[in-house]
Amino acid sequence: MIDLRSDTVTTPTPEMLKAMTEAEVGDDVFGEDPTANRFEEKMAKMFGMEAGLFVPSGTMSNQLCLHVLTNPGDEVIIDELGHVFNYETGAAAHLSSIQLRPLKGVNGKLTKELIEPAIRPKNDWDPHTKVIAIENTTNKGGGAFYTKEELLEISNLADRHGLFLHLDGARIWNAITASGIEPEFFGKIADTISICFSKGLGAPVGSMMLGTKEMIKKARRMRKMLGGGMRQIGLLAAAADYGVENHWLLLERDHKNAKLFADAISKNSLFKIDKSSVYTNIVLFDVVKQDAETAVQAFKKEGIGVVPFGHKTIRATFHFQITDENISDVLKVSEKLTFR
Ligand SMILES: *Cc1c(COP(=O)(O)O)cnc(C)c1O
């Protein structure tokens, strides 16, 4: 199957596996895994943050960030399409006793104008607005990314109101590739950042929380509490590092392929697509008459995996393990697909 269901389906290459076997390792619960320690320092430096913490998943990373930023009863402003709001099992309520305030943004992105009226006054009876959580690129929002100006506006707003800014950068690599913004900039505007290595970068496991040394110290204990204290994780950190060094630069090609795919879809009258809404490696499109599931099955019969993303909406996600030959097959099928 040509698997466009997600960029998480990427598997370790032989070279990545080799880097893993050569990693120097130790017990990370004792803080003694040199490869993990070096990689945490490297990522923190890259994003202009004080420290990093390697964790099993982006969900854990997001939740640790929110946990260290909030107290029970606090509120987090987020776009209604946000991963934290939709795909993290309601964890913020359970783990941190906080509530999320979803706003209707544009392609999963918030703006200063949307956020400002949602910031609550500080009465005894109000939840305390504490964090603005943004996603870059947006997942359910179709891979959209923020411009530097948009980020500065939100960050200035957060500063003016004494709020923290959390950045869910599961696909920050795609955002940097598409926007040209330097990684350190994100450390300037955000208080906590979550980054993932197991999507377009192709690592088998791994995400990282970035923040101050104090936040990371607190998060380390919470990670342990959640059962996320791991031992020789240098193996995983080596894979993630290999992905950053060698696969990041391949994302540009994924973005081009997403545009080619959108073009092909636009030629098929069964589908409706706004080609200008393809920003990075994610393509969202609608089925005109039937439902998404029918179309997903039709693609599947042709050997192409895509996922339903709403009643009429389908998501296709491009990644570096889709070959040029795969692409030409996908384009041919997409233009001519029929529902029989
Ligand atoms: C994938 C993803 C995550 C984290 O997912 P895990 O499966 O827990 O690693 C977080 N945020 C966004 C926007 C994502 O796309």
Short mmCIF file of C-alpha atoms and ligand atoms in Angstrom, two decimals:
data_model
loop_
_atom_site.label_atom_id
_atom_site.label_comp_id
_atom_site.label_asym_id
_atom_site.label_seq_id
_atom_site.Cartn_x
_atom_site.Cartn_y
_atom_site.Cartn_z
CA MET A 1 0.00 0.00 0.00
CA ILE A 2 1.12 3.56 -0.72
CA ASP A 3 0.52 4.87 2.77
CA LEU A 4 -0.68 8.47 2.93
CA ARG A 5 -2.65 7.96 6.14
CA SER A 6 -0.08 9.81 8.22
CA ASP A 7 3.60 10.78 8.37
CA THR A 8 3.79 8.63 11.53
CA VAL A 9 3.90 5.53 9.29
CA THR A 10 7.51 6.30 8.36
CA THR A 11 9.87 3.53 9.47
CA PRO A 12 13.56 3.64 10.45
CA THR A 13 15.91 3.39 7.46
CA PRO A 14 18.94 1.04 7.56
CA GLU A 15 21.15 4.11 8.20
CA MET A 16 18.97 5.20 11.12
CA LEU A 17 19.08 1.68 12.56
CA LYS A 18 22.88 1.76 12.24
CA ALA A 19 23.02 5.06 14.16
CA MET A 20 20.90 3.43 16.88
CA THR A 21 23.19 0.41 17.25
CA GLU A 22 26.22 2.69 17.54
CA ALA A 23 24.73 4.92 20.26
CA GLU A 24 26.50 5.16 23.59
CA VAL A 25 23.85 4.44 26.23
CA GLY A 26 23.20 4.46 29.99
CA ASP A 27 20.28 4.50 32.41
CA ASP A 28 18.31 7.68 31.74
CA VAL A 29 16.27 7.38 34.96
CA PHE A 30 19.65 7.94 36.67
CA GLY A 31 20.30 10.76 34.18
CA GLU A 32 23.18 8.68 32.79
CA ASP A 33 22.38 8.20 29.14
CA PRO A 34 25.02 10.30 27.35
CA THR A 35 23.30 10.19 23.95
CA ALA A 36 19.95 11.30 25.41
CA ASN A 37 21.63 14.02 27.48
CA ARG A 38 23.56 15.36 24.49
CA PHE A 39 20.46 15.30 22.30
CA GLU A 40 18.34 17.14 24.89
CA GLU A 41 21.03 19.84 25.11
CA LYS A 42 21.30 20.04 21.33
CA MET A 43 17.56 20.52 20.81
CA ALA A 44 17.30 23.04 23.66
CA LYS A 45 20.14 25.03 22.10
CA MET A 46 18.65 24.80 18.61
CA PHE A 47 15.34 26.25 19.81
CA GLY A 48 16.90 28.78 22.17
CA MET A 49 15.49 27.12 25.30
CA GLU A 50 17.24 26.26 28.58
CA ALA A 51 16.59 22.53 28.68
CA GLY A 52 14.85 19.56 27.09
CA LEU A 53 13.24 16.30 28.16
CA PHE A 54 12.98 13.28 25.88
CA VAL A 55 9.55 11.64 26.21
CA PRO A 56 7.75 8.75 24.49
CA SER A 57 5.07 10.81 22.71
CA GLY A 58 3.89 14.24 21.70
CA THR A 59 0.85 13.75 23.89
CA MET A 60 3.03 13.26 26.97
CA SER A 61 5.14 16.23 25.99
CA ASN A 62 2.13 18.56 25.52
CA GLN A 63 0.61 17.38 28.80
CA LEU A 64 3.85 17.85 30.74
CA CYS A 65 4.13 21.37 29.37
CA LEU A 66 0.58 22.26 30.43
CA HIS A 67 1.16 20.60 33.80
CA VAL A 68 4.19 22.71 34.66
CA LEU A 69 2.57 25.93 33.45
CA THR A 70 -0.72 25.67 35.35
CA ASN A 71 -2.44 25.17 38.70
CA PRO A 72 -5.80 23.42 39.15
CA GLY A 73 -8.67 25.65 38.03
CA ASP A 74 -6.59 27.40 35.38
CA GLU A 75 -7.74 27.74 31.80
CA VAL A 76 -5.88 27.22 28.53
CA ILE A 77 -6.96 29.06 25.39
CA ILE A 78 -6.67 26.85 22.32
CA ASP A 79 -8.02 26.52 18.80
CA GLU A 80 -10.99 24.14 18.62
CA LEU A 81 -9.06 22.01 16.11
CA GLY A 82 -6.07 21.65 18.47
CA HIS A 83 -4.51 18.24 19.10
CA VAL A 84 -4.54 18.90 22.86
CA PHE A 85 -8.31 19.46 22.68
CA ASN A 86 -9.23 16.68 20.25
CA TYR A 87 -6.76 13.81 20.45
CA GLU A 88 -5.32 13.63 23.95
CA THR A 89 -8.10 11.74 25.79
CA GLY A 90 -9.16 14.80 27.77
CA ALA A 91 -5.86 14.41 29.65
CA ALA A 92 -5.54 18.07 30.69
CA ALA A 93 -8.66 17.78 32.87
CA HIS A 94 -7.50 14.54 34.43
CA LEU A 95 -3.77 15.14 34.87
CA SER A 96 -3.69 18.85 35.65
CA SER A 97 -7.27 19.70 36.73
CA ILE A 98 -7.42 22.49 34.19
CA GLN A 99 -9.97 23.36 31.54
CA LEU A 100 -9.51 24.11 27.89
CA ARG A 101 -11.20 27.06 26.21
CA PRO A 102 -11.53 26.14 22.52
CA LEU A 103 -11.91 29.05 20.08
CA LYS A 104 -12.91 28.90 16.43
CA GLY A 105 -9.80 29.97 14.55
CA VAL A 106 -8.74 29.78 10.91
CA ASN A 107 -7.15 26.51 9.71
CA GLY A 108 -6.40 25.65 13.31
CA LYS A 109 -4.62 28.96 13.89
CA LEU A 110 -5.47 31.57 16.52
CA THR A 111 -5.06 35.31 16.17
CA LYS A 112 -4.56 38.13 18.65
CA GLU A 113 -8.06 39.38 17.77
CA LEU A 114 -9.63 36.01 18.64
CA ILE A 115 -7.67 35.48 21.83
CA GLU A 116 -7.91 38.88 23.49
CA PRO A 117 -11.67 38.87 24.22
CA ALA A 118 -11.38 35.33 25.63
CA ILE A 119 -8.92 36.37 28.35
CA ARG A 120 -10.93 36.39 31.56
CA PRO A 121 -11.02 39.05 34.27
CA LYS A 122 -9.42 38.09 37.56
CA ASN A 123 -12.44 37.61 39.81
CA ASP A 124 -12.65 34.94 42.51
CA TRP A 125 -15.21 33.09 40.45
CA ASP A 126 -13.39 33.13 37.09
CA PRO A 127 -11.17 30.32 35.89
CA HIS A 128 -7.70 31.82 35.63
CA THR A 129 -6.65 32.26 32.02
CA LYS A 130 -3.06 31.00 32.25
CA VAL A 131 -1.85 29.66 28.91
CA ILE A 132 -2.34 30.29 25.20
CA ALA A 133 -1.67 27.01 23.37
CA ILE A 134 -0.95 27.16 19.65
CA GLU A 135 -0.07 24.48 17.12
CA ASN A 136 2.51 24.89 14.32
CA THR A 137 1.92 23.38 11.83
CA THR A 138 -1.72 22.64 12.50
CA ASN A 139 -2.79 19.03 12.09
CA LYS A 140 -6.60 19.09 11.94
CA GLY A 141 -6.22 22.59 10.48
CA GLY A 142 -4.62 21.12 7.35
CA GLY A 143 -0.90 21.76 7.87
CA ALA A 144 -1.13 25.57 8.08
CA PHE A 145 1.80 27.47 9.60
CA TYR A 146 2.17 30.81 11.37
CA THR A 147 4.11 33.77 10.01
CA LYS A 148 6.63 35.55 12.23
CA GLU A 149 4.31 38.57 12.50
CA GLU A 150 1.37 36.43 13.64
CA LEU A 151 3.51 34.73 16.26
CA LEU A 152 4.90 38.03 17.55
CA GLU A 153 1.37 39.42 17.91
CA ILE A 154 0.26 36.44 19.98
CA SER A 155 3.44 36.45 22.03
CA ASN A 156 3.16 40.19 22.76
CA LEU A 157 -0.45 39.69 23.77
CA ALA A 158 0.57 36.87 26.13
CA ASP A 159 3.26 39.10 27.67
CA ARG A 160 0.85 42.02 28.11
CA HIS A 161 -1.60 39.83 30.02
CA GLY A 162 0.99 37.79 31.93
CA LEU A 163 0.05 34.56 30.15
CA PHE A 164 2.29 31.66 29.15
CA LEU A 165 2.57 30.63 25.52
CA HIS A 166 2.77 26.91 24.75
CA LEU A 167 3.74 25.78 21.26
CA ASP A 168 2.71 22.31 20.08
CA GLY A 169 5.39 21.85 17.46
CA ALA A 170 4.73 18.22 16.57
CA ARG A 171 5.43 19.33 12.98
CA ILE A 172 7.64 22.33 13.75
CA TRP A 173 10.12 20.91 11.21
CA ASN A 174 7.54 21.38 8.46
CA ALA A 175 6.72 24.85 9.78
CA ILE A 176 10.38 25.91 9.71
CA THR A 177 10.85 24.45 6.23
CA ALA A 178 7.80 26.26 4.86
CA SER A 179 8.13 29.59 6.71
CA GLY A 180 11.91 29.98 6.77
CA ILE A 181 11.70 31.08 10.42
CA GLU A 182 14.86 30.18 12.37
CA PRO A 183 14.31 27.65 15.21
CA GLU A 184 15.65 30.00 17.95
CA PHE A 185 12.80 32.39 17.21
CA PHE A 186 10.32 29.90 18.66
CA GLY A 187 12.28 29.84 21.90
CA LYS A 188 11.97 33.63 22.08
CA ILE A 189 8.18 33.67 21.80
CA ALA A 190 7.20 30.45 23.62
CA ASP A 191 7.53 29.42 27.28
CA THR A 192 7.24 25.72 26.49
CA ILE A 193 7.61 23.85 23.20
CA SER A 194 6.78 20.27 22.28
CA ILE A 195 8.56 18.77 19.27
CA CYS A 196 8.15 15.31 17.68
CA PHE A 197 10.65 13.07 15.91
CA SER A 198 8.31 10.22 15.02
CA LYS A 199 6.41 11.95 12.22
CA GLY A 200 8.07 13.37 9.10
CA LEU A 201 11.55 12.82 10.55
CA GLY A 202 11.00 9.06 10.59
CA ALA A 203 12.15 8.11 14.12
CA PRO A 204 10.33 5.09 15.57
CA VAL A 205 9.53 6.79 18.90
CA GLY A 206 10.14 10.09 20.57
CA SER A 207 9.16 13.65 21.32
CA MET A 208 10.72 16.35 23.43
CA MET A 209 9.52 18.99 25.83
CA LEU A 210 11.54 22.22 25.89
CA GLY A 211 11.38 24.81 28.67
CA THR A 212 13.34 26.33 31.55
CA LYS A 213 15.58 24.13 33.72
CA GLU A 214 13.09 24.47 36.54
CA MET A 215 10.16 23.38 34.37
CA ILE A 216 12.12 20.40 33.08
CA LYS A 217 12.98 19.35 36.63
CA LYS A 218 9.30 19.32 37.54
CA ALA A 219 8.36 17.60 34.27
CA ARG A 220 10.97 14.86 34.85
CA ARG A 221 9.19 13.86 38.04
CA MET A 222 5.78 13.95 36.35
CA ARG A 223 7.16 11.88 33.44
CA LYS A 224 8.20 9.25 35.98
CA MET A 225 4.79 9.40 37.63
CA LEU A 226 3.16 8.70 34.25
CA GLY A 227 5.41 5.69 33.73
CA GLY A 228 7.57 7.51 31.19
CA GLY A 229 10.90 7.08 32.97
CA MET A 230 12.90 5.08 30.44
CA ARG A 231 16.31 3.42 30.62
CA GLN A 232 18.72 3.17 27.65
CA ILE A 233 16.86 5.74 25.56
CA GLY A 234 20.05 6.80 23.81
CA LEU A 235 18.92 4.25 21.22
CA LEU A 236 15.82 6.34 20.56
CA ALA A 237 17.58 9.68 20.88
CA ALA A 238 20.12 8.50 18.28
CA ALA A 239 17.30 7.69 15.87
CA ALA A 240 15.68 11.07 16.51
CA ASP A 241 19.00 12.87 16.05
CA TYR A 242 19.56 10.99 12.79
CA GLY A 243 16.11 12.15 11.65
CA VAL A 244 16.84 15.79 12.46
CA GLU A 245 20.21 15.64 10.69
CA ASN A 246 19.18 13.67 7.61
CA HIS A 247 15.42 13.68 7.07
CA TRP A 248 14.46 17.26 7.95
CA LEU A 249 15.84 18.45 4.63
CA LEU A 250 13.57 16.01 2.79
CA LEU A 251 10.37 17.71 3.98
CA GLU A 252 10.51 20.29 1.20
CA ARG A 253 9.88 17.50 -1.29
CA ASP A 254 6.87 16.31 0.75
CA HIS A 255 5.41 19.81 0.53
CA LYS A 256 5.85 19.81 -3.27
CA ASN A 257 4.22 16.39 -3.54
CA ALA A 258 1.25 17.57 -1.47
CA LYS A 259 0.70 20.39 -3.99
CA LEU A 260 0.94 18.00 -6.96
CA PHE A 261 -1.60 15.74 -5.28
CA ALA A 262 -3.98 18.64 -4.65
CA ASP A 263 -3.74 19.49 -8.35
CA ALA A 264 -4.67 15.94 -9.34
CA ILE A 265 -7.59 15.88 -6.88
CA SER A 266 -8.88 19.18 -8.28
CA LYS A 267 -9.19 17.52 -11.72
CA ASN A 268 -11.57 14.85 -10.37
CA SER A 269 -15.20 16.04 -10.16
CA LEU A 270 -15.93 13.63 -7.29
CA PHE A 271 -13.86 15.87 -5.05
CA LYS A 272 -13.75 19.48 -3.95
CA ILE A 273 -10.50 21.09 -2.87
CA ASP A 274 -9.22 24.58 -2.19
CA LYS A 275 -5.73 24.33 -3.62
CA SER A 276 -4.63 27.47 -1.80
CA SER A 277 -5.21 25.64 1.49
CA VAL A 278 -2.27 23.28 0.93
CA TYR A 279 0.54 24.72 3.03
CA THR A 280 2.89 21.89 3.93
CA ASN A 281 2.66 18.07 3.77
CA ILE A 282 -1.03 17.68 4.67
CA VAL A 283 -3.86 17.79 2.13
CA LEU A 284 -7.50 18.03 3.21
CA PHE A 285 -10.22 17.63 0.58
CA ASP A 286 -13.94 16.95 0.47
CA VAL A 287 -16.03 14.32 -1.26
CA VAL A 288 -18.83 16.11 -3.14
CA LYS A 289 -21.68 13.55 -3.06
CA GLN A 290 -20.78 10.42 -1.11
CA ASP A 291 -19.20 10.32 2.33
CA ALA A 292 -15.51 10.21 3.19
CA GLU A 293 -15.56 6.51 4.06
CA THR A 294 -16.71 5.56 0.53
CA ALA A 295 -13.82 7.49 -0.96
CA VAL A 296 -11.32 6.03 1.52
CA GLN A 297 -12.43 2.53 0.46
CA ALA A 298 -12.13 3.45 -3.24
CA PHE A 299 -8.56 4.69 -2.68
CA LYS A 300 -7.81 1.54 -0.71
CA LYS A 301 -8.91 -0.67 -3.65
CA GLU A 302 -6.32 1.17 -5.73
CA GLY A 303 -3.65 0.50 -3.13
CA ILE A 304 -3.60 3.98 -1.58
CA GLY A 305 -4.16 4.66 2.10
CA VAL A 306 -5.87 7.92 3.18
CA VAL A 307 -7.96 8.65 6.28
CA PRO A 308 -11.44 10.12 6.86
CA PHE A 309 -11.13 13.46 8.67
CA GLY A 310 -14.78 14.34 9.23
CA HIS A 311 -17.98 13.20 7.48
CA LYS A 312 -17.05 14.45 4.00
CA THR A 313 -13.39 15.30 4.50
CA ILE A 314 -10.32 13.19 3.73
CA ARG A 315 -6.72 13.73 4.82
CA ALA A 316 -3.66 12.66 2.83
CA THR A 317 -0.25 13.20 4.40
CA PHE A 318 3.03 13.15 2.49
CA HIS A 319 6.33 11.87 3.86
CA PHE A 320 9.84 11.00 2.65
CA GLN A 321 9.11 7.31 2.19
CA ILE A 322 6.70 8.06 -0.66
CA THR A 323 8.89 7.52 -3.75
CA ASP A 324 8.67 9.39 -7.07
CA GLU A 325 7.17 6.24 -8.59
CA ASN A 326 4.55 6.17 -5.79
CA ILE A 327 3.72 9.79 -6.53
CA SER A 328 3.13 9.23 -10.21
CA ASP A 329 0.83 6.30 -9.35
CA VAL A 330 -1.03 8.38 -6.76
CA LEU A 331 -1.52 11.25 -9.21
CA LYS A 332 -2.85 8.93 -11.92
CA VAL A 333 -5.31 7.23 -9.55
CA SER A 334 -6.48 10.51 -7.98
CA GLU A 335 -7.40 12.16 -11.29
CA LYS A 336 -9.43 9.16 -12.48
CA LEU A 337 -10.81 7.56 -9.31
CA THR A 338 -14.47 6.51 -9.52
CA PHE A 339 -16.79 5.02 -6.88
CA ARG A 340 -18.20 1.75 -8.19
C1 LIG B 1 0.89 13.86 16.40
C2 LIG B 1 0.66 15.10 17.13
C3 LIG B 1 0.91 15.19 18.50
C4 LIG B 1 1.44 14.06 19.36
O1 LIG B 1 1.03 12.82 19.03
P1 LIG B 1 1.60 11.49 19.69
O2 LIG B 1 0.93 10.48 18.85
O3 LIG B 1 1.15 11.49 21.10
O4 LIG B 1 3.09 11.49 19.56
C5 LIG B 1 0.70 16.39 19.11
N1 LIG B 1 0.27 17.46 18.41
C6 LIG B 1 0.04 17.42 17.09
C7 LIG B 1 -0.38 18.64 16.38
C8 LIG B 1 0.21 16.23 16.39
O5 LIG B 1 -0.04 16.20 15.08
#
